[in-house]
Amino acid sequence: MATENIYILGIESSCDDTAASVLLNGRVLSNVVASQKIHEEYGGVVPELASRAHQKNIVPVVAQALKKAGITKNELHAVAFTRGPGLMGSLLVGTSFAKSLAFGLDIPLIDVNHMQAHILAHFIEEADYTKPPFPFLSMTISGGHTQIVKVSSYFDLKVIGETIDDAVGEAFDKSGKILGLGYPAGPEIDKRAKLGNPKAFKFTKPNVDGLNFSFSGLKTGILYFVQRETKANPNFVKENLNDICASIQYTIIGILIDKLKLATKQTGIKHIAIGGGVSANSGIRQALKDGEQKFGWTTYVPKFEYTTDNAAMIAIVGYLKYLEGYFSEQDVTASSRLKI
């Protein structure tokens, strides 16, 4: 299937960002994202509003991606799109547009698993980035997902641990809501954690067997803690906000690192790649760096723009599938709970 130059258009619409990217032989030519600010006033993503915004944004976003790449749609070799998992209404917009575009251009259509894309974002061609060798462990941490995956090849991925309730991003956001912070709360907690004492307050880590995660109990514990302390001192949160944020972040990072330590022990694999929006957290990045010294890990963190939801990661999976001839039929449908 290979030709001298392969142009792949990637389309991502799984949640509240409309994104399009053009790759040339695995190298990013453009990576355009239209974010939706409207959800901030609701303290979380409103699915109906998200899908409406995707309908408004998708045509100009794709047009801008093509323009920035310096090509026309007629030069594309394939269209890759997020099939799932994600919000169904949002996925339908991207799926319908990709199917129509590929059909109109008479080029291959390639469906992509959003979670696989977070992992394979490490294989975007970047001059200054070392790609993880197979096999490696991938930890994907975001607002909707928390997984540890054993990656034996591009298309041989096995989930060995995942959350049984809330995702790690939800733990940050829900904790922030309890503290009166805005949405999303993760960046604000990270910023304040740098100014606080991570051991000022102790929160109980959930006791979950194996490599699975749970954050629901931690959220409840933080809620009860804040209620108890503010009953005694109404100004408690305001007076101790940095220390509370630091303690929450320290606990969450501890949960993640404990599971990674167990995963490396069980698999014998010490190459660890991280992805998902929460991987932008400075404390998590530092803990991974420390793991290289303490546990002999080699860690891989892609550029920030490839960790959050973006279309470049969709396009790189599309490129790798194009090389293998893994194409989709026009009757392919979106799936909100698609598994790796």
CSV table of C-alpha atoms in Angstrom, one decimal:
chain,number,residue,atom,x,y,z
A,1,MET,CA,0.0,0.0,0.0
A,2,ALA,CA,3.0,2.4,0.6
A,3,THR,CA,3.6,5.2,-1.8
A,4,GLU,CA,6.4,7.8,-1.6
A,5,ASN,CA,4.4,10.3,0.3
A,6,ILE,CA,1.3,9.3,2.3
A,7,TYR,CA,-1.0,12.0,3.6
A,8,ILE,CA,-3.5,11.0,6.3
A,9,LEU,CA,-6.2,13.2,7.7
A,10,GLY,CA,-7.1,12.5,11.4
A,11,ILE,CA,-10.4,13.6,12.9
A,12,GLU,CA,-11.1,13.5,16.7
A,13,SER,CA,-14.5,14.3,18.3
A,14,SER,CA,-14.8,12.0,21.3
A,15,CYS,CA,-15.6,14.6,23.9
A,16,ASP,CA,-15.5,18.4,23.9
A,17,ASP,CA,-12.7,19.2,21.5
A,18,THR,CA,-13.1,19.2,17.8
A,19,ALA,CA,-9.7,18.3,16.2
A,20,ALA,CA,-8.2,17.6,12.8
A,21,SER,CA,-4.6,16.8,11.8
A,22,VAL,CA,-2.7,16.0,8.7
A,23,LEU,CA,0.3,13.7,8.8
A,24,LEU,CA,2.9,13.1,6.0
A,25,ASN,CA,4.5,9.7,6.5
A,26,GLY,CA,3.9,9.9,10.2
A,27,ARG,CA,5.1,13.4,10.6
A,28,VAL,CA,2.7,16.2,11.8
A,29,LEU,CA,2.0,18.9,9.2
A,30,SER,CA,-0.9,20.4,11.1
A,31,ASN,CA,-2.7,19.7,14.4
A,32,VAL,CA,-5.8,22.0,14.9
A,33,VAL,CA,-8.0,21.9,18.0
A,34,ALA,CA,-11.2,23.9,18.7
A,35,SER,CA,-11.9,23.8,22.4
A,36,GLN,CA,-15.4,24.3,23.9
A,37,LYS,CA,-15.4,26.9,26.7
A,38,ILE,CA,-19.1,26.7,27.3
A,39,HIS,CA,-18.8,23.6,29.6
A,40,GLU,CA,-16.8,25.6,32.3
A,41,GLU,CA,-20.0,27.3,33.6
A,42,TYR,CA,-21.6,23.8,34.2
A,43,GLY,CA,-18.6,22.3,36.0
A,44,GLY,CA,-18.4,19.4,33.4
A,45,VAL,CA,-19.0,18.5,29.8
A,46,VAL,CA,-22.7,18.7,28.7
A,47,PRO,CA,-23.1,16.0,26.0
A,48,GLU,CA,-25.8,17.8,24.0
A,49,LEU,CA,-23.9,21.1,23.9
A,50,ALA,CA,-20.7,19.2,23.0
A,51,SER,CA,-22.3,17.6,19.9
A,52,ARG,CA,-23.8,20.9,18.7
A,53,ALA,CA,-20.4,22.6,19.0
A,54,HIS,CA,-18.8,19.7,17.0
A,55,GLN,CA,-21.3,20.3,14.2
A,56,LYS,CA,-20.4,23.9,14.1
A,57,ASN,CA,-16.6,23.4,14.3
A,58,ILE,CA,-15.8,20.4,12.2
A,59,VAL,CA,-15.9,21.9,8.7
A,60,PRO,CA,-13.7,24.9,9.6
A,61,VAL,CA,-11.3,22.9,11.7
A,62,VAL,CA,-10.7,20.3,8.9
A,63,ALA,CA,-10.4,23.2,6.4
A,64,GLN,CA,-7.8,24.9,8.6
A,65,ALA,CA,-5.9,21.6,9.1
A,66,LEU,CA,-5.6,21.1,5.3
A,67,LYS,CA,-4.6,24.8,4.8
A,68,LYS,CA,-1.9,24.6,7.5
A,69,ALA,CA,-0.6,21.4,6.0
A,70,GLY,CA,-0.3,23.1,2.6
A,71,ILE,CA,-2.4,20.5,0.7
A,72,THR,CA,-5.8,20.0,-0.8
A,73,LYS,CA,-8.3,17.4,0.2
A,74,ASN,CA,-7.7,15.7,-3.2
A,75,GLU,CA,-4.1,14.9,-2.1
A,76,LEU,CA,-5.2,12.8,0.9
A,77,HIS,CA,-4.6,9.0,0.9
A,78,ALA,CA,-7.1,8.2,3.7
A,79,VAL,CA,-9.3,9.6,6.4
A,80,ALA,CA,-8.9,8.3,10.0
A,81,PHE,CA,-11.5,9.1,12.7
A,82,THR,CA,-12.3,8.3,16.3
A,83,ARG,CA,-14.8,5.5,16.4
A,84,GLY,CA,-14.9,5.4,20.3
A,85,PRO,CA,-14.9,5.4,23.2
A,86,GLY,CA,-16.5,8.7,24.0
A,87,LEU,CA,-19.7,10.7,24.1
A,88,MET,CA,-22.1,9.1,21.5
A,89,GLY,CA,-23.4,12.4,20.1
A,90,SER,CA,-19.9,13.8,19.7
A,91,LEU,CA,-18.6,10.6,18.1
A,92,LEU,CA,-21.4,10.6,15.6
A,93,VAL,CA,-20.5,14.0,14.3
A,94,GLY,CA,-16.9,13.0,13.6
A,95,THR,CA,-17.9,9.5,12.2
A,96,SER,CA,-20.5,10.9,9.8
A,97,PHE,CA,-18.2,13.6,8.5
A,98,ALA,CA,-15.2,11.2,8.0
A,99,LYS,CA,-17.4,8.7,6.2
A,100,SER,CA,-18.8,11.3,3.9
A,101,LEU,CA,-15.4,12.8,3.1
A,102,ALA,CA,-13.8,9.5,2.4
A,103,PHE,CA,-16.7,8.4,0.3
A,104,GLY,CA,-16.7,11.6,-1.7
A,105,LEU,CA,-13.0,11.4,-2.3
A,106,ASP,CA,-13.1,7.7,-3.0
A,107,ILE,CA,-10.2,7.0,-0.5
A,108,PRO,CA,-9.9,4.5,2.4
A,109,LEU,CA,-11.7,5.1,5.6
A,110,ILE,CA,-9.9,4.1,8.8
A,111,ASP,CA,-11.6,3.8,12.2
A,112,VAL,CA,-9.5,4.4,15.3
A,113,ASN,CA,-9.8,3.5,19.0
A,114,HIS,CA,-9.3,6.6,21.0
A,115,MET,CA,-7.4,4.7,23.8
A,116,GLN,CA,-5.1,3.0,21.3
A,117,ALA,CA,-4.4,6.4,19.8
A,118,HIS,CA,-3.3,7.8,23.2
A,119,ILE,CA,-0.8,5.0,23.3
A,120,LEU,CA,0.5,5.2,19.7
A,121,ALA,CA,0.9,8.9,20.0
A,122,HIS,CA,4.4,8.0,21.1
A,123,PHE,CA,5.1,6.9,17.5
A,124,ILE,CA,4.5,10.3,15.9
A,125,GLU,CA,7.7,11.2,14.0
A,126,GLU,CA,9.5,13.8,16.1
A,127,ALA,CA,13.2,14.6,15.6
A,128,ASP,CA,14.0,14.9,19.3
A,129,TYR,CA,11.8,12.1,20.7
A,130,THR,CA,12.9,8.6,21.5
A,131,LYS,CA,10.1,6.1,20.9
A,132,PRO,CA,9.4,3.3,23.5
A,133,PRO,CA,10.6,-0.2,22.4
A,134,PHE,CA,8.2,-3.2,22.4
A,135,PRO,CA,7.1,-4.5,24.7
A,136,PHE,CA,6.3,-1.6,27.0
A,137,LEU,CA,3.8,-0.6,29.6
A,138,SER,CA,1.4,2.3,28.8
A,139,MET,CA,-0.4,4.2,31.5
A,140,THR,CA,-3.2,6.3,30.0
A,141,ILE,CA,-4.7,8.9,32.5
A,142,SER,CA,-7.3,11.3,31.6
A,143,GLY,CA,-10.7,12.8,32.6
A,144,GLY,CA,-12.5,9.7,31.4
A,145,HIS,CA,-10.0,6.9,31.5
A,146,THR,CA,-7.3,5.3,33.7
A,147,GLN,CA,-5.6,2.2,32.2
A,148,ILE,CA,-2.4,0.2,32.3
A,149,VAL,CA,-1.8,-1.6,29.0
A,150,LYS,CA,0.8,-4.1,28.0
A,151,VAL,CA,1.9,-3.1,24.4
A,152,SER,CA,3.6,-5.8,22.5
A,153,SER,CA,3.2,-4.3,19.0
A,154,TYR,CA,1.2,-1.5,17.3
A,155,PHE,CA,-1.8,-3.8,17.2
A,156,ASP,CA,-1.2,-6.1,20.1
A,157,LEU,CA,-2.4,-4.3,23.2
A,158,LYS,CA,-3.7,-5.9,26.4
A,159,VAL,CA,-5.4,-4.0,29.2
A,160,ILE,CA,-3.9,-5.3,32.5
A,161,GLY,CA,-5.4,-2.7,34.8
A,162,GLU,CA,-8.1,-0.1,34.7
A,163,THR,CA,-10.4,1.9,37.0
A,164,ILE,CA,-13.5,0.2,38.4
A,165,ASP,CA,-15.2,3.6,39.0
A,166,ASP,CA,-14.0,7.1,38.5
A,167,ALA,CA,-11.0,8.0,36.3
A,168,VAL,CA,-8.0,9.9,37.7
A,169,GLY,CA,-9.1,13.1,36.0
A,170,GLU,CA,-12.5,12.8,37.6
A,171,ALA,CA,-10.8,12.5,41.0
A,172,PHE,CA,-9.0,15.8,40.4
A,173,ASP,CA,-12.1,17.6,39.1
A,174,LYS,CA,-14.4,16.3,41.8
A,175,SER,CA,-11.9,17.1,44.5
A,176,GLY,CA,-11.6,20.6,43.0
A,177,LYS,CA,-15.4,21.1,43.0
A,178,ILE,CA,-15.5,20.1,46.7
A,179,LEU,CA,-12.8,22.8,47.4
A,180,GLY,CA,-14.7,25.4,45.3
A,181,LEU,CA,-12.3,25.5,42.4
A,182,GLY,CA,-13.3,25.9,38.8
A,183,TYR,CA,-13.6,23.3,36.0
A,184,PRO,CA,-11.3,21.7,35.0
A,185,ALA,CA,-9.7,21.6,38.4
A,186,GLY,CA,-6.6,19.5,37.7
A,187,PRO,CA,-4.4,22.4,36.5
A,188,GLU,CA,-5.4,24.5,39.5
A,189,ILE,CA,-4.7,21.8,42.0
A,190,ASP,CA,-1.3,21.1,40.3
A,191,LYS,CA,-0.4,24.8,40.5
A,192,ARG,CA,-1.4,25.1,44.2
A,193,ALA,CA,0.2,21.8,45.1
A,194,LYS,CA,3.6,23.3,44.2
A,195,LEU,CA,3.0,25.8,47.0
A,196,GLY,CA,1.8,23.4,49.7
A,197,ASN,CA,2.9,20.6,52.0
A,198,PRO,CA,2.1,17.2,50.4
A,199,LYS,CA,2.1,15.6,53.8
A,200,ALA,CA,0.0,18.1,55.6
A,201,PHE,CA,-3.1,16.0,55.5
A,202,LYS,CA,-3.4,12.2,55.1
A,203,PHE,CA,-6.0,10.6,52.8
A,204,THR,CA,-6.6,6.9,52.7
A,205,LYS,CA,-5.6,5.1,49.5
A,206,PRO,CA,-8.3,2.8,48.2
A,207,ASN,CA,-7.5,-0.9,48.7
A,208,VAL,CA,-8.0,-2.5,45.3
A,209,ASP,CA,-6.5,-5.9,44.4
A,210,GLY,CA,-4.3,-6.4,41.4
A,211,LEU,CA,-3.6,-3.6,38.9
A,212,ASN,CA,-7.1,-2.0,38.9
A,213,PHE,CA,-7.8,1.4,40.3
A,214,SER,CA,-10.5,3.1,42.3
A,215,PHE,CA,-10.9,6.8,43.0
A,216,SER,CA,-14.5,7.0,44.2
A,217,GLY,CA,-13.7,6.3,47.8
A,218,LEU,CA,-10.9,8.8,47.8
A,219,LYS,CA,-13.3,11.5,46.5
A,220,THR,CA,-15.8,10.6,49.3
A,221,GLY,CA,-13.0,10.7,51.9
A,222,ILE,CA,-12.0,14.2,50.8
A,223,LEU,CA,-15.6,15.3,50.9
A,224,TYR,CA,-16.1,14.1,54.5
A,225,PHE,CA,-12.7,15.6,55.5
A,226,VAL,CA,-13.6,19.0,54.2
A,227,GLN,CA,-17.1,18.9,55.8
A,228,ARG,CA,-15.7,17.9,59.1
A,229,GLU,CA,-13.0,20.5,59.2
A,230,THR,CA,-15.2,23.4,57.9
A,231,LYS,CA,-17.7,22.6,60.6
A,232,ALA,CA,-15.0,23.3,63.1
A,233,ASN,CA,-13.5,26.2,61.2
A,234,PRO,CA,-15.6,27.8,58.3
A,235,ASN,CA,-12.4,29.3,56.9
A,236,PHE,CA,-10.5,26.0,56.9
A,237,VAL,CA,-10.3,25.5,53.1
A,238,LYS,CA,-9.4,29.1,52.4
A,239,GLU,CA,-6.6,29.0,55.0
A,240,ASN,CA,-5.2,25.7,54.0
A,241,LEU,CA,-6.0,25.4,50.3
A,242,ASN,CA,-2.4,24.9,49.1
A,243,ASP,CA,-1.7,22.2,51.6
A,244,ILE,CA,-5.0,20.4,50.8
A,245,CYS,CA,-4.3,20.5,47.1
A,246,ALA,CA,-0.7,19.2,47.7
A,247,SER,CA,-2.0,16.4,49.9
A,248,ILE,CA,-4.7,15.4,47.4
A,249,GLN,CA,-2.2,15.3,44.5
A,250,TYR,CA,0.4,13.4,46.6
A,251,THR,CA,-2.2,10.8,47.4
A,252,ILE,CA,-3.4,10.4,43.8
A,253,ILE,CA,0.2,10.2,42.5
A,254,GLY,CA,1.0,7.6,45.1
A,255,ILE,CA,-1.9,5.4,43.9
A,256,LEU,CA,-0.7,5.6,40.3
A,257,ILE,CA,3.0,4.9,41.1
A,258,ASP,CA,2.0,2.0,43.4
A,259,LYS,CA,0.2,0.3,40.5
A,260,LEU,CA,3.0,0.9,38.1
A,261,LYS,CA,5.5,-0.6,40.5
A,262,LEU,CA,3.2,-3.7,40.8
A,263,ALA,CA,2.8,-3.8,37.0
A,264,THR,CA,6.6,-3.8,36.3
A,265,LYS,CA,7.1,-6.5,39.0
A,266,GLN,CA,4.4,-8.7,37.4
A,267,THR,CA,5.5,-8.2,33.8
A,268,GLY,CA,9.2,-7.6,34.2
A,269,ILE,CA,8.8,-4.6,31.8
A,270,LYS,CA,10.5,-1.4,32.9
A,271,HIS,CA,9.8,0.8,29.8
A,272,ILE,CA,6.8,3.0,30.8
A,273,ALA,CA,5.0,5.3,28.4
A,274,ILE,CA,2.4,7.8,29.7
A,275,GLY,CA,-0.5,9.5,27.9
A,276,GLY,CA,-3.8,11.3,28.4
A,277,GLY,CA,-4.5,14.8,29.6
A,278,VAL,CA,-3.6,14.2,33.2
A,279,SER,CA,0.0,13.3,32.2
A,280,ALA,CA,0.5,17.1,31.9
A,281,ASN,CA,0.5,17.2,35.7
A,282,SER,CA,3.9,18.2,36.9
A,283,GLY,CA,3.8,16.0,40.0
A,284,ILE,CA,3.1,12.9,38.0
A,285,ARG,CA,5.9,13.7,35.5
A,286,GLN,CA,8.3,14.2,38.4
A,287,ALA,CA,7.2,11.0,40.1
A,288,LEU,CA,7.9,9.1,36.8
A,289,LYS,CA,11.3,10.8,36.5
A,290,ASP,CA,12.1,9.8,40.1
A,291,GLY,CA,11.1,6.2,39.2
A,292,GLU,CA,13.9,6.1,36.7
A,293,GLN,CA,16.4,6.5,39.6
A,294,LYS,CA,14.5,4.5,42.3
A,295,PHE,CA,13.2,1.6,40.2
A,296,GLY,CA,15.3,1.5,37.1
A,297,TRP,CA,12.4,2.6,34.8
A,298,THR,CA,12.8,4.2,31.4
A,299,THR,CA,9.9,6.6,31.0
A,300,TYR,CA,8.4,8.2,27.8
A,301,VAL,CA,6.2,11.3,27.9
A,302,PRO,CA,5.1,12.8,24.5
A,303,LYS,CA,4.8,16.5,23.8
A,304,PHE,CA,2.0,18.2,25.7
A,305,GLU,CA,-0.1,18.7,22.5
A,306,TYR,CA,-0.1,14.9,21.9
A,307,THR,CA,-1.2,14.0,25.4
A,308,THR,CA,-4.5,15.7,25.5
A,309,ASP,CA,-7.3,14.8,23.1
A,310,ASN,CA,-6.0,15.7,19.6
A,311,ALA,CA,-6.2,14.5,16.0
A,312,ALA,CA,-2.5,13.9,15.5
A,313,MET,CA,-2.7,10.7,17.6
A,314,ILE,CA,-5.7,9.6,15.5
A,315,ALA,CA,-3.8,10.2,12.3
A,316,ILE,CA,-0.7,8.3,13.4
A,317,VAL,CA,-2.9,5.2,14.1
A,318,GLY,CA,-4.5,5.8,10.7
A,319,TYR,CA,-1.1,5.9,9.1
A,320,LEU,CA,0.1,2.7,10.7
A,321,LYS,CA,-3.2,1.0,9.7
A,322,TYR,CA,-2.9,2.3,6.2
A,323,LEU,CA,0.5,0.7,5.8
A,324,GLU,CA,-1.1,-2.7,6.8
A,325,GLY,CA,-4.2,-2.2,4.7
A,326,TYR,CA,-6.5,-2.1,7.8
A,327,PHE,CA,-9.5,-0.2,6.3
A,328,SER,CA,-13.1,0.2,7.4
A,329,GLU,CA,-16.3,-0.2,5.5
A,330,GLN,CA,-18.9,2.6,5.0
A,331,ASP,CA,-21.3,0.8,7.4
A,332,VAL,CA,-18.9,1.2,10.4
A,333,THR,CA,-20.6,2.8,13.4
A,334,ALA,CA,-19.5,4.8,16.4
A,335,SER,CA,-19.3,3.0,19.7
A,336,SER,CA,-19.3,4.9,23.0
A,337,ARG,CA,-17.8,2.0,25.0
A,338,LEU,CA,-15.3,0.7,22.5
A,339,LYS,CA,-12.6,-1.5,24.1
A,340,ILE,CA,-9.0,-1.9,23.1
